[in-house]
Each structure stands twice: as structure tokens, then as C-alpha cells.
Short mmCIF file of C-alpha atoms in Angstrom, two decimals:
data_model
loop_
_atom_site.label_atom_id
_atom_site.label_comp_id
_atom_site.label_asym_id
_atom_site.label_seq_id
_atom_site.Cartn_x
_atom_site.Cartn_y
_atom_site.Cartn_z
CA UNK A 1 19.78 -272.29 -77.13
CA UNK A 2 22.13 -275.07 -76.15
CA UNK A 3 26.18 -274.34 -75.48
CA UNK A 4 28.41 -274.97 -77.88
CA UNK A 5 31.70 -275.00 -76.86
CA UNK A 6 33.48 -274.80 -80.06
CA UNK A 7 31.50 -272.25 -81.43
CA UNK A 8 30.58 -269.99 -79.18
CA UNK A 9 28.97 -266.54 -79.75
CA UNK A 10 29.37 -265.47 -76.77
CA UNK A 11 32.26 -265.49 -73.65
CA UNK A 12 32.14 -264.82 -70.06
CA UNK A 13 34.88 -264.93 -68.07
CA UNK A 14 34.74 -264.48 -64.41
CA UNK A 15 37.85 -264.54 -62.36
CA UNK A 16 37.52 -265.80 -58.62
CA UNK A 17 39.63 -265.38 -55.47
CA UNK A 18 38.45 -266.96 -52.49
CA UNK A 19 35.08 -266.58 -53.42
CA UNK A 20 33.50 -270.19 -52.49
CA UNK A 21 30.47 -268.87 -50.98
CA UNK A 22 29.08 -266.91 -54.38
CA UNK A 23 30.59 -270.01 -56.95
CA UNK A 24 27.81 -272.27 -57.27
CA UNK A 25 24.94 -269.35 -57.02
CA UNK A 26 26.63 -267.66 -59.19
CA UNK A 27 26.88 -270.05 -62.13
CA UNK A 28 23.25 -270.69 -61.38
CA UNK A 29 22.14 -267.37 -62.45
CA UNK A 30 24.74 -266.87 -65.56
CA UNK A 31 23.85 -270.69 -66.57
CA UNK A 32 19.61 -269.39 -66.58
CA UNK A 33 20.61 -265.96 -68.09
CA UNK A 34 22.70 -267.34 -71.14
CA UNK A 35 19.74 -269.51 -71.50
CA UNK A 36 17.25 -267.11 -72.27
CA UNK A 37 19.71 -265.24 -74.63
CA UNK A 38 18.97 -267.52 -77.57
CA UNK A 39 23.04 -267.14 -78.81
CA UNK A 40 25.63 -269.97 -78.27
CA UNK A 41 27.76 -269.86 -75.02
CA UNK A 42 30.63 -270.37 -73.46
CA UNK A 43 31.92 -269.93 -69.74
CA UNK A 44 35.28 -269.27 -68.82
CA UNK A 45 36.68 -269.54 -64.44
CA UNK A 46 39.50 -268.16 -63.31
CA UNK A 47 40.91 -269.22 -60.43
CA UNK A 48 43.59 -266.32 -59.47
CA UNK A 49 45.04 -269.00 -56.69
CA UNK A 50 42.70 -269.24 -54.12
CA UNK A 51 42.93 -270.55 -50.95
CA UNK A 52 39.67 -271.99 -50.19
CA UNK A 53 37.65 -274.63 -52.07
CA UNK A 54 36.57 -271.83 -54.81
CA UNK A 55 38.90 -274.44 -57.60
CA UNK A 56 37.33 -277.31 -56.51
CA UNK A 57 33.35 -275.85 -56.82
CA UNK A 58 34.55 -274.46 -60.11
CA UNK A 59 36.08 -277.86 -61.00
CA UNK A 60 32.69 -279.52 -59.91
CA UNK A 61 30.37 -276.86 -61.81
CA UNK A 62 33.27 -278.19 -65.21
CA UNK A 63 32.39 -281.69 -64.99
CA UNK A 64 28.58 -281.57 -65.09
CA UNK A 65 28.71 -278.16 -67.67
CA UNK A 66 29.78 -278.75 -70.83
CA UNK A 67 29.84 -275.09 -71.98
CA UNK A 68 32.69 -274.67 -68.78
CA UNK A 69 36.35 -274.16 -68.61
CA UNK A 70 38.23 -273.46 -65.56
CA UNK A 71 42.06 -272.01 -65.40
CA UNK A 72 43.52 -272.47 -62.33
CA UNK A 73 46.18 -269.91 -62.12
CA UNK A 74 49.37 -270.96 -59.90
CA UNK A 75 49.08 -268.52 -57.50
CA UNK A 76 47.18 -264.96 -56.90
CA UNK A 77 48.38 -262.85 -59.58
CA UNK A 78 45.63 -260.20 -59.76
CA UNK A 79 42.24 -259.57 -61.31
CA UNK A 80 44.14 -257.92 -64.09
CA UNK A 81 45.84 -261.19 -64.84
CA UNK A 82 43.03 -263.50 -64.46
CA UNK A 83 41.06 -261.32 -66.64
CA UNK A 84 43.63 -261.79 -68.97
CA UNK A 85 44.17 -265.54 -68.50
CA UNK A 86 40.30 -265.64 -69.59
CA UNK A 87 40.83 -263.36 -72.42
CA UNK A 88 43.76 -265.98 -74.14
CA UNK A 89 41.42 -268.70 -74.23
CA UNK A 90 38.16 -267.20 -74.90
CA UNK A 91 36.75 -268.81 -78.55
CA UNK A 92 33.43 -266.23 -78.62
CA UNK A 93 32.79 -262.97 -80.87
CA UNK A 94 31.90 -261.48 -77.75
CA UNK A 95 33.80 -261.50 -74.48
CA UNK A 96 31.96 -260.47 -71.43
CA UNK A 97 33.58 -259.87 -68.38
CA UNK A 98 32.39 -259.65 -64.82
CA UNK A 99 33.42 -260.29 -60.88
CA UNK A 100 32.75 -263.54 -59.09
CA UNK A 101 31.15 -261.87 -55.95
CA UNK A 102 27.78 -261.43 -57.57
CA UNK A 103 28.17 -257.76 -56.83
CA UNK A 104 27.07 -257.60 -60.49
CA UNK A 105 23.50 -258.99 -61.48
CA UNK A 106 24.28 -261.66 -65.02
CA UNK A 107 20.45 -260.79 -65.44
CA UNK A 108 22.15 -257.56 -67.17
CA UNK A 109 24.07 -259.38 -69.62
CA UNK A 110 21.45 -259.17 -71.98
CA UNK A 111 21.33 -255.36 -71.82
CA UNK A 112 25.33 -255.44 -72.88
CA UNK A 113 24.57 -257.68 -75.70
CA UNK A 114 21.70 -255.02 -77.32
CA UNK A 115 24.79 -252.57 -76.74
CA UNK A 116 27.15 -255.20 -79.01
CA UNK A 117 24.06 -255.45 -81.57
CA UNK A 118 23.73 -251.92 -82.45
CA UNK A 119 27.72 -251.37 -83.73
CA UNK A 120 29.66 -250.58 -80.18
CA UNK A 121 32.53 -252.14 -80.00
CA UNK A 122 32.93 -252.11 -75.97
CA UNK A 123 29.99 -251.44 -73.57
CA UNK A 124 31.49 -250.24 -70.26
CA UNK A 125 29.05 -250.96 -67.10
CA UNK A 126 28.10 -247.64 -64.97
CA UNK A 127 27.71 -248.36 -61.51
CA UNK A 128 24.89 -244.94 -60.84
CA UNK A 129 24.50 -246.20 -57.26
CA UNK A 130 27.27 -247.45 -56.10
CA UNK A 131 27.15 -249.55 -52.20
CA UNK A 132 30.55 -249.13 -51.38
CA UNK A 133 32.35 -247.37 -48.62
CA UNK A 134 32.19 -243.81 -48.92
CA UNK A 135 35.73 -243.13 -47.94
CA UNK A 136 37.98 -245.78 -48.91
CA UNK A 137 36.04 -246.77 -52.50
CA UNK A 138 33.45 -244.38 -53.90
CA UNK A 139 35.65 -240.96 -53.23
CA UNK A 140 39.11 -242.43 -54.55
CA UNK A 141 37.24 -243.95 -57.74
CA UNK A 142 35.14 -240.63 -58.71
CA UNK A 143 38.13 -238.60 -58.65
CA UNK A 144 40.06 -241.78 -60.63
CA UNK A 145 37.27 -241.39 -63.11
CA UNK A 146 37.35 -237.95 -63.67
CA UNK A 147 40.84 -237.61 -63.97
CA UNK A 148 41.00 -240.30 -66.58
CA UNK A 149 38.46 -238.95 -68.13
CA UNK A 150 39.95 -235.46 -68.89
CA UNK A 151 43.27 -237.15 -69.76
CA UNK A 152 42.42 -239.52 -72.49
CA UNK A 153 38.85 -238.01 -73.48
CA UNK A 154 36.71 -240.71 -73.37
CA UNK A 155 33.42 -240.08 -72.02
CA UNK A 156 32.96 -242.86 -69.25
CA UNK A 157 32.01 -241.74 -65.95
CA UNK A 158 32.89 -245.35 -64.60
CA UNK A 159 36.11 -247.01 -65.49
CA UNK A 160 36.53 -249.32 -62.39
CA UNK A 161 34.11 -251.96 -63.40
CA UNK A 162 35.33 -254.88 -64.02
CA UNK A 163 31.70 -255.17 -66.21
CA UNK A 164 32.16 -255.03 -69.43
CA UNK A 165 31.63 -256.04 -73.11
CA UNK A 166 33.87 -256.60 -76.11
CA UNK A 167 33.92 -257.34 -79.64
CA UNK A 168 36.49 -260.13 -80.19
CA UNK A 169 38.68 -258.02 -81.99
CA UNK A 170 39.27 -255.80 -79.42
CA UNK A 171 40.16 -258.45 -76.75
CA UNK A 172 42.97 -259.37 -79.10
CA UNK A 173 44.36 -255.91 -79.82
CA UNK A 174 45.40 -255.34 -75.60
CA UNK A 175 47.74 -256.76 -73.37
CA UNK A 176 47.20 -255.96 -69.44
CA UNK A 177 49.78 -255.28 -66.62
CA UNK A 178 49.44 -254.05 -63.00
CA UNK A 179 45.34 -252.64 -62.43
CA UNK A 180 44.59 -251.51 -65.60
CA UNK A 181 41.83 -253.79 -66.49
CA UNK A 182 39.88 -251.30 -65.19
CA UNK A 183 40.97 -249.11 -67.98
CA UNK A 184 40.66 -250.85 -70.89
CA UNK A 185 38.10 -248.29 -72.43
CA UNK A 186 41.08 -245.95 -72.19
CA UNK A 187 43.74 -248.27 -73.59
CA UNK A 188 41.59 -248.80 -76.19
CA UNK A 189 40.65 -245.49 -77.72
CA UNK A 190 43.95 -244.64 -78.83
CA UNK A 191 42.52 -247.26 -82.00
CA UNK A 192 39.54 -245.67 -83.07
CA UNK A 193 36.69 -248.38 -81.09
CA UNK A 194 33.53 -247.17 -80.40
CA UNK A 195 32.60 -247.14 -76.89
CA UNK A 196 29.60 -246.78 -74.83
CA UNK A 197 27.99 -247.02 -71.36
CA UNK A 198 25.41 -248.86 -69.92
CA UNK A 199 23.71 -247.92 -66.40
CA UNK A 200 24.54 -251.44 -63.91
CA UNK A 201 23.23 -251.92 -60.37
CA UNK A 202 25.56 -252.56 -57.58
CA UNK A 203 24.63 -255.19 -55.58
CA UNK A 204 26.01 -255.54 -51.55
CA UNK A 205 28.39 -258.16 -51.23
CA UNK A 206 26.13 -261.24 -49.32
CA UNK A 207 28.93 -263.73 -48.88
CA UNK A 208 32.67 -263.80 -48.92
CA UNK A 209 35.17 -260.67 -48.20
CA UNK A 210 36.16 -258.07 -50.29
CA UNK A 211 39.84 -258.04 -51.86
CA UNK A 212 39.79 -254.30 -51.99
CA UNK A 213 42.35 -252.36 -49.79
CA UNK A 214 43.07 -249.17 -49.26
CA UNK A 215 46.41 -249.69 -51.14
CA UNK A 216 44.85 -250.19 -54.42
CA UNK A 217 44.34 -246.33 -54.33
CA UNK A 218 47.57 -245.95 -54.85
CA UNK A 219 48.05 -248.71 -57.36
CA UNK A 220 45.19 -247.10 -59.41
CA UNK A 221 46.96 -243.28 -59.08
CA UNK A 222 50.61 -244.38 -60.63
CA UNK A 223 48.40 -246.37 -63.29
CA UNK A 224 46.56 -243.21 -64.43
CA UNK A 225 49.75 -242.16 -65.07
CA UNK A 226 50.79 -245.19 -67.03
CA UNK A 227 47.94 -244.77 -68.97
CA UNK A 228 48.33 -241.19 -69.78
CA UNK A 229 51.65 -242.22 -70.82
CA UNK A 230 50.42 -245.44 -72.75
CA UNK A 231 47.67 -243.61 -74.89
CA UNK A 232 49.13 -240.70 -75.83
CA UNK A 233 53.01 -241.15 -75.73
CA UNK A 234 53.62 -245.21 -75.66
CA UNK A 235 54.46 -244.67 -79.89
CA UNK A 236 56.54 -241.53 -79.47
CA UNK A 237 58.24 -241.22 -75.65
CA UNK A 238 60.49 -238.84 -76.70
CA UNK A 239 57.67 -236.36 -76.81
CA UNK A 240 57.12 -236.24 -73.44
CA UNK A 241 60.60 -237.06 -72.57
CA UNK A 242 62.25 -234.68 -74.96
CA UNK A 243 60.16 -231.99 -74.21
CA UNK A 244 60.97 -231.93 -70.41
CA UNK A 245 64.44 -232.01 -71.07
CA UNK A 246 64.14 -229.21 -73.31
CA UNK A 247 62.57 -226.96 -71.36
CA UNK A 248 64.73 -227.60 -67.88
CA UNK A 249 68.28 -227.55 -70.36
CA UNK A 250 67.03 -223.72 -71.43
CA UNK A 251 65.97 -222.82 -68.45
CA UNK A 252 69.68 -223.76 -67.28
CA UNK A 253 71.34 -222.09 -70.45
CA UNK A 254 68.86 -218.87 -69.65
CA UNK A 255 70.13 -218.69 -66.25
CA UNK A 256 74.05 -219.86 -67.22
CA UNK A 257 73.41 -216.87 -70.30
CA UNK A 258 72.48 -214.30 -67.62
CA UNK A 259 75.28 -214.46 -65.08
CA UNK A 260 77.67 -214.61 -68.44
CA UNK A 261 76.35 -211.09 -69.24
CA UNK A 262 76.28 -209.55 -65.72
CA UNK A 263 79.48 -210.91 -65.42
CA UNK A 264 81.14 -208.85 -68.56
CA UNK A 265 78.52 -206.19 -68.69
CA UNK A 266 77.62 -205.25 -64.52
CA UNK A 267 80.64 -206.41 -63.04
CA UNK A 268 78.90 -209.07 -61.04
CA UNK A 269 81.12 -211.62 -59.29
CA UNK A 270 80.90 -215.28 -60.10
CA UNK A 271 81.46 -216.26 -56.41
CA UNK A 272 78.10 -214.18 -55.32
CA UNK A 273 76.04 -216.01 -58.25
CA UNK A 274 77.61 -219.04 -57.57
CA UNK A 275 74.59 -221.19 -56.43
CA UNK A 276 72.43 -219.42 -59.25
CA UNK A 277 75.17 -221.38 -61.67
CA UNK A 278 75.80 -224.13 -60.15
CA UNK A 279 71.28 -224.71 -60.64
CA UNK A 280 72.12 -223.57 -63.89
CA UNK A 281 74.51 -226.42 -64.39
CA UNK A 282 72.19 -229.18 -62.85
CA UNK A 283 69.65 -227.84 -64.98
CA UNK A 284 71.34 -228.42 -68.63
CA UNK A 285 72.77 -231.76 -67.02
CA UNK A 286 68.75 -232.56 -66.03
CA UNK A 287 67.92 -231.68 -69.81
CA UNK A 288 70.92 -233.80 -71.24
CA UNK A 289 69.32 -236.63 -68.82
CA UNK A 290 65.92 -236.65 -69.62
CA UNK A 291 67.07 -236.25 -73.39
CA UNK A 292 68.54 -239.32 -73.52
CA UNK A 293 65.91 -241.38 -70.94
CA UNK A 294 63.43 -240.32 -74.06
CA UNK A 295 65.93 -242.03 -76.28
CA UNK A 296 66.22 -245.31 -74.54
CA UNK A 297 62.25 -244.91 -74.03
CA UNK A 298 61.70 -244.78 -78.05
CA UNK A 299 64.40 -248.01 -78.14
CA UNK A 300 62.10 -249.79 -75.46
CA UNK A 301 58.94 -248.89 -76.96
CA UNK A 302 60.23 -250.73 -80.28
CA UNK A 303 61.06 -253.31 -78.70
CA UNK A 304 57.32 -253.41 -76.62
CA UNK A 305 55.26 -252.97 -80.18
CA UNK A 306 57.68 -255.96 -81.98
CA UNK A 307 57.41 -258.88 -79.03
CA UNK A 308 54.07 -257.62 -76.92
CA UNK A 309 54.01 -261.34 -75.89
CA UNK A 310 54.70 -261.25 -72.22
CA UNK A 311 52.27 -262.88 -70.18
CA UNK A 312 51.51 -261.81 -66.46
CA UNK A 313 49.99 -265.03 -65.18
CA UNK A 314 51.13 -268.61 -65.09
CA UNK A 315 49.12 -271.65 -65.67
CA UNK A 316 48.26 -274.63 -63.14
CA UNK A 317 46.38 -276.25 -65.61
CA UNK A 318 43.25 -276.14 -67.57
CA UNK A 319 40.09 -278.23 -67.56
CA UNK A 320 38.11 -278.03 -71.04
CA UNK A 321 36.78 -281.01 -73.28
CA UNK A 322 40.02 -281.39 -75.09
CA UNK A 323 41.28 -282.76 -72.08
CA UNK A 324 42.42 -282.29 -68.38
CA UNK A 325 45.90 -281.06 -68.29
CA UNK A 326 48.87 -279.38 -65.96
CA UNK A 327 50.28 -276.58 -68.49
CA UNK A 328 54.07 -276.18 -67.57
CA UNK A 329 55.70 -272.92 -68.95
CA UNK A 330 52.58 -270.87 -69.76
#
């Protein structure tokens, strides 16, 4: 089936970052796979501001492919946000997304697709093998998964991959900040989606350098916690907010309530319990505090829900049939 542009039925988008040694293979193997798939096609680059001649491959891969658009991002702004670059622009029912180190085989895609076709919303991949380093990748990332799983329930054993499938729908309802492309199954379920799994093979990395550092462990660690806090409290903070400042405020009151009766009824001296109410103090002014962060939380979290239109990338330009063009303020 030829591409069609305008009418695609299905999107890839593949961010790249200094990746100039997979581009061209690459787009050879997605260009044969799509092929085969019988549906219409589009394909969607990202450059995330490389430094290399990744752009200008992906530019020259544009101007003989008619089913290509590149985004050249101004700088390197993430995965996240060249995932999410991809994700404004894409015109398919079905977004697939994927890395540009051919780490992932595009002779899967199919397999995602059969997912799509029987009702699921979002196919996650499931990396059962993965080639990584032991200590720095595949021990940080199976305790990331099974935290994240326990915390929001979803039944994923691998969130990390950037390999996925969505209906279109879905794509629209999320907006992505800091790493958590990587937990978009997560994000998600809060909305009802169905969501499933595919097994994925995990190919060595032939050419190029990996991005990954052992500092993304710690990204990924504060962004459980932001999605703990984003599925299950972003709609009511002062839940979570309210509750700790409710339980250190009686704690304080309990202890503040005890001295008081020692005081009148065992003749204990407020100088000897002195520290004991001086915690006591700090611990109603803690509850007070945290009271009141909950409140300006719920005000914020209005606000978040009514403009949600904040975008983490910024546009070079964009090269698409409409028209080469520098996009200022995007």
C-alpha cells in the first residue's frame, strides 16, 4: 500500500539524537515493514538537537520520501519532548513510537498493530531479554517497574520502552514533562484505556553511543513519585496533602494535650518537658503548613486541568509537503 500523507492510518515517530550511523538503515527497514502492512503511512523524525549530521540524513531521507516529516527541535530537550513534538503533528489513528538506535526491530510493528486490531487501546513493548548493563540499566529499571507497578496497578512488567502503540485518542488525552514517556501506560489508566503487552526483542546497539547515564536513575525515581502523585492525587492534592498535615497537627496537639494534663494533674514541670513541647509546637505548625501547601496544590491543579497547553520543546522548523518552514514561537 502506497503512503498517504494526508490520510494516514498509521504514525511512527522516532526521535533521534546523534544517531547518524542507524538514520538511513533505519528508515530502510521501517520504509520495507510499513510496506508489507497493507495500511496507509506516515513517518514522523525528530531531531532532539543533534550535533552530528543525524538532521541532515533525516532531511535527505524527507526529500526523496513523500510519506516523511522531520522536526528539527532547537536544541536537545529530551526523548520525552521529542516524543511529544512527534505526537502534535502526528495525522494517523495509530501512533507508534520507537527509538532511533535500532535497538528495536520495525519488523515488530506488525505484531503491535494485531494488538490495536483486537480493541487495546495502547500496546506497551516487553523487553523479556533485555542486553543492557546489568548494573547501571537492567537492576534500576526492574525495581522502577515493579514499584510502578504496585503503585498505580497496571499490570506491565516493562514501562521503560520507549515501544509502544496508541489509539489516536489517547495520544491527545496526555501531555509529557521530565522522563515520563516511559510511563505513559501509567498516566493513562487513571481514564479507563485498555492496555496490553507485547513480548519485543532487544537488539545490541551496532552503531552510535548510548544517551543513557547513570543519572537518569535518579530522574526516573522522583518521577515515580510524580506519577504516583499524578494518577491518583493530580484531581484532589489536598488528599494527600491534607492528610499529612492532619496527622503530624494531632500528633502535636496529642503531645501539647499530654504535658497540659501532667502539668495540672502530676505536677510535672514545663521546663523538664520543654523540648517534648516545643516538637509539639513544630508539629501543629508542620500540620497548619502542609494544610495550606494542599490548598495552593488544589488552586494549581485548576489551573493545570483549565490551560494544559504548555509545551516542553521548541521548534527549528518543520519539513512536510505543505512547505519548508522555520517555526518561530512554537
Amino acid at each position: 500500500m502506497k503512503s498517504d500523507p494526508e490520510h494516514p492510518r498509521v504514525s511512527i515517530v522516532v526521535p533521534f539524537f546523534n544517531e547518524e550511523g542507524n538514520v538511513e538503515e533505519m528508515h530502510r527497514r521501517l520504509k520495507a515493514v510499513l510496506e508489507q502492512t497493507g495500511r496507509t503511512y506516515e513517518i514522523i523524525y525528530v531531531d532532539d538537537g543533534s550535533r552530528d549530521r543525524t538532521y541532515e540524513l533525516l532531511r535527505a531521507i524527507y526529500e526523496r520520501d513523500a510519506a516523511v516529516r522531520v522536526i528539527k527541535l532547537r536544541r536537545n530537550f529530551g526523548q520525552t519532548a521529542g516524543l511529544q513534538a512527534g505526537f502534535d503533528h502526528v495525522r494517523g489513528d495509530v501512533i507508534i513510537s520507537m527509538d532511533g538506535d535500532l535497538q528495536h526491530a520495525p519488523e515488530e510493528i506488525p505484531q503491535f498493530l494485531a494488538k490495536i486490531d483486537e480493541g487495546f487501546d495502547i500496546v506497551s513493548g516487553w523487553r523479556t531479554d533485555r542486553k543492557d548493563n546489568a548494573v547501571f540499566r537492567k537492576f534500576p529499571s526492574r525495581v522502577a517497574n515493579r514499584v510502578m507497578g504496585r503503585l498505580v496497578k497496571v499490570k506491565i512488567h516493562d514501562f521503560g520502552t520507549t515501544f509502544k502503540a496508541y489509539r489516536r485518542e489517547v495520544v491527545q488525552s496526555i501531555r509529557l514533562f521530565g522522563e515520563l514517556h516511559r510511563f505513559i501506560p501509567a498516566l493513562i489508566s487513571r481514564e479507563g484505556f485498555k492496555i496490553t503487552e507485547i513480548p519485543i526483542s532487544n537488539i545490541n546497539r551496532l552503531k552510535g553511543k548510548s544517551n543513557y547515564g547513570i543519572s537518569r536513575v535518579r530522574r526516573v525515581f522522583f518521577d515515580l513519585m510524580t506519577v504516583k502523585f499524578m494518577v491518583s492525587f493530580i484531581d484532589r492534592p489536598l488528599q494527600i496533602f491534607g492528610l499529612i498535615g492532619m496527622a503530624s497537627g494531632l500528633a502535636g496537639f496529642l503531645i501539647a494535650a499530654t504535658i497540659t494534663f501532667g502539668y495540672y494533674f502530676f505536677g510535672w514541670l514545663i521546663k523538664e518537658n520543654l523540648g517534648w513541647l516545643m516538637l509539639s509546637v513544630f508539629l501543629m505548625t508542620l500540620g497548619v503548613f502542609f494544610i495550606m501547601i494542599g490548598l495552593l496544590a488544589e488552586v494549581v491543579s485548576r489551573v493545570y486541568f483549565q490551560t494544559h497547553q504548555i509545551r516542553i520543546y521548541s521548534v527549528d522548523r518543520i519539513d512536510d509537503r505543505a512547505g519548508d518552514r522555520e517555526v518561530r514561537g512554537v
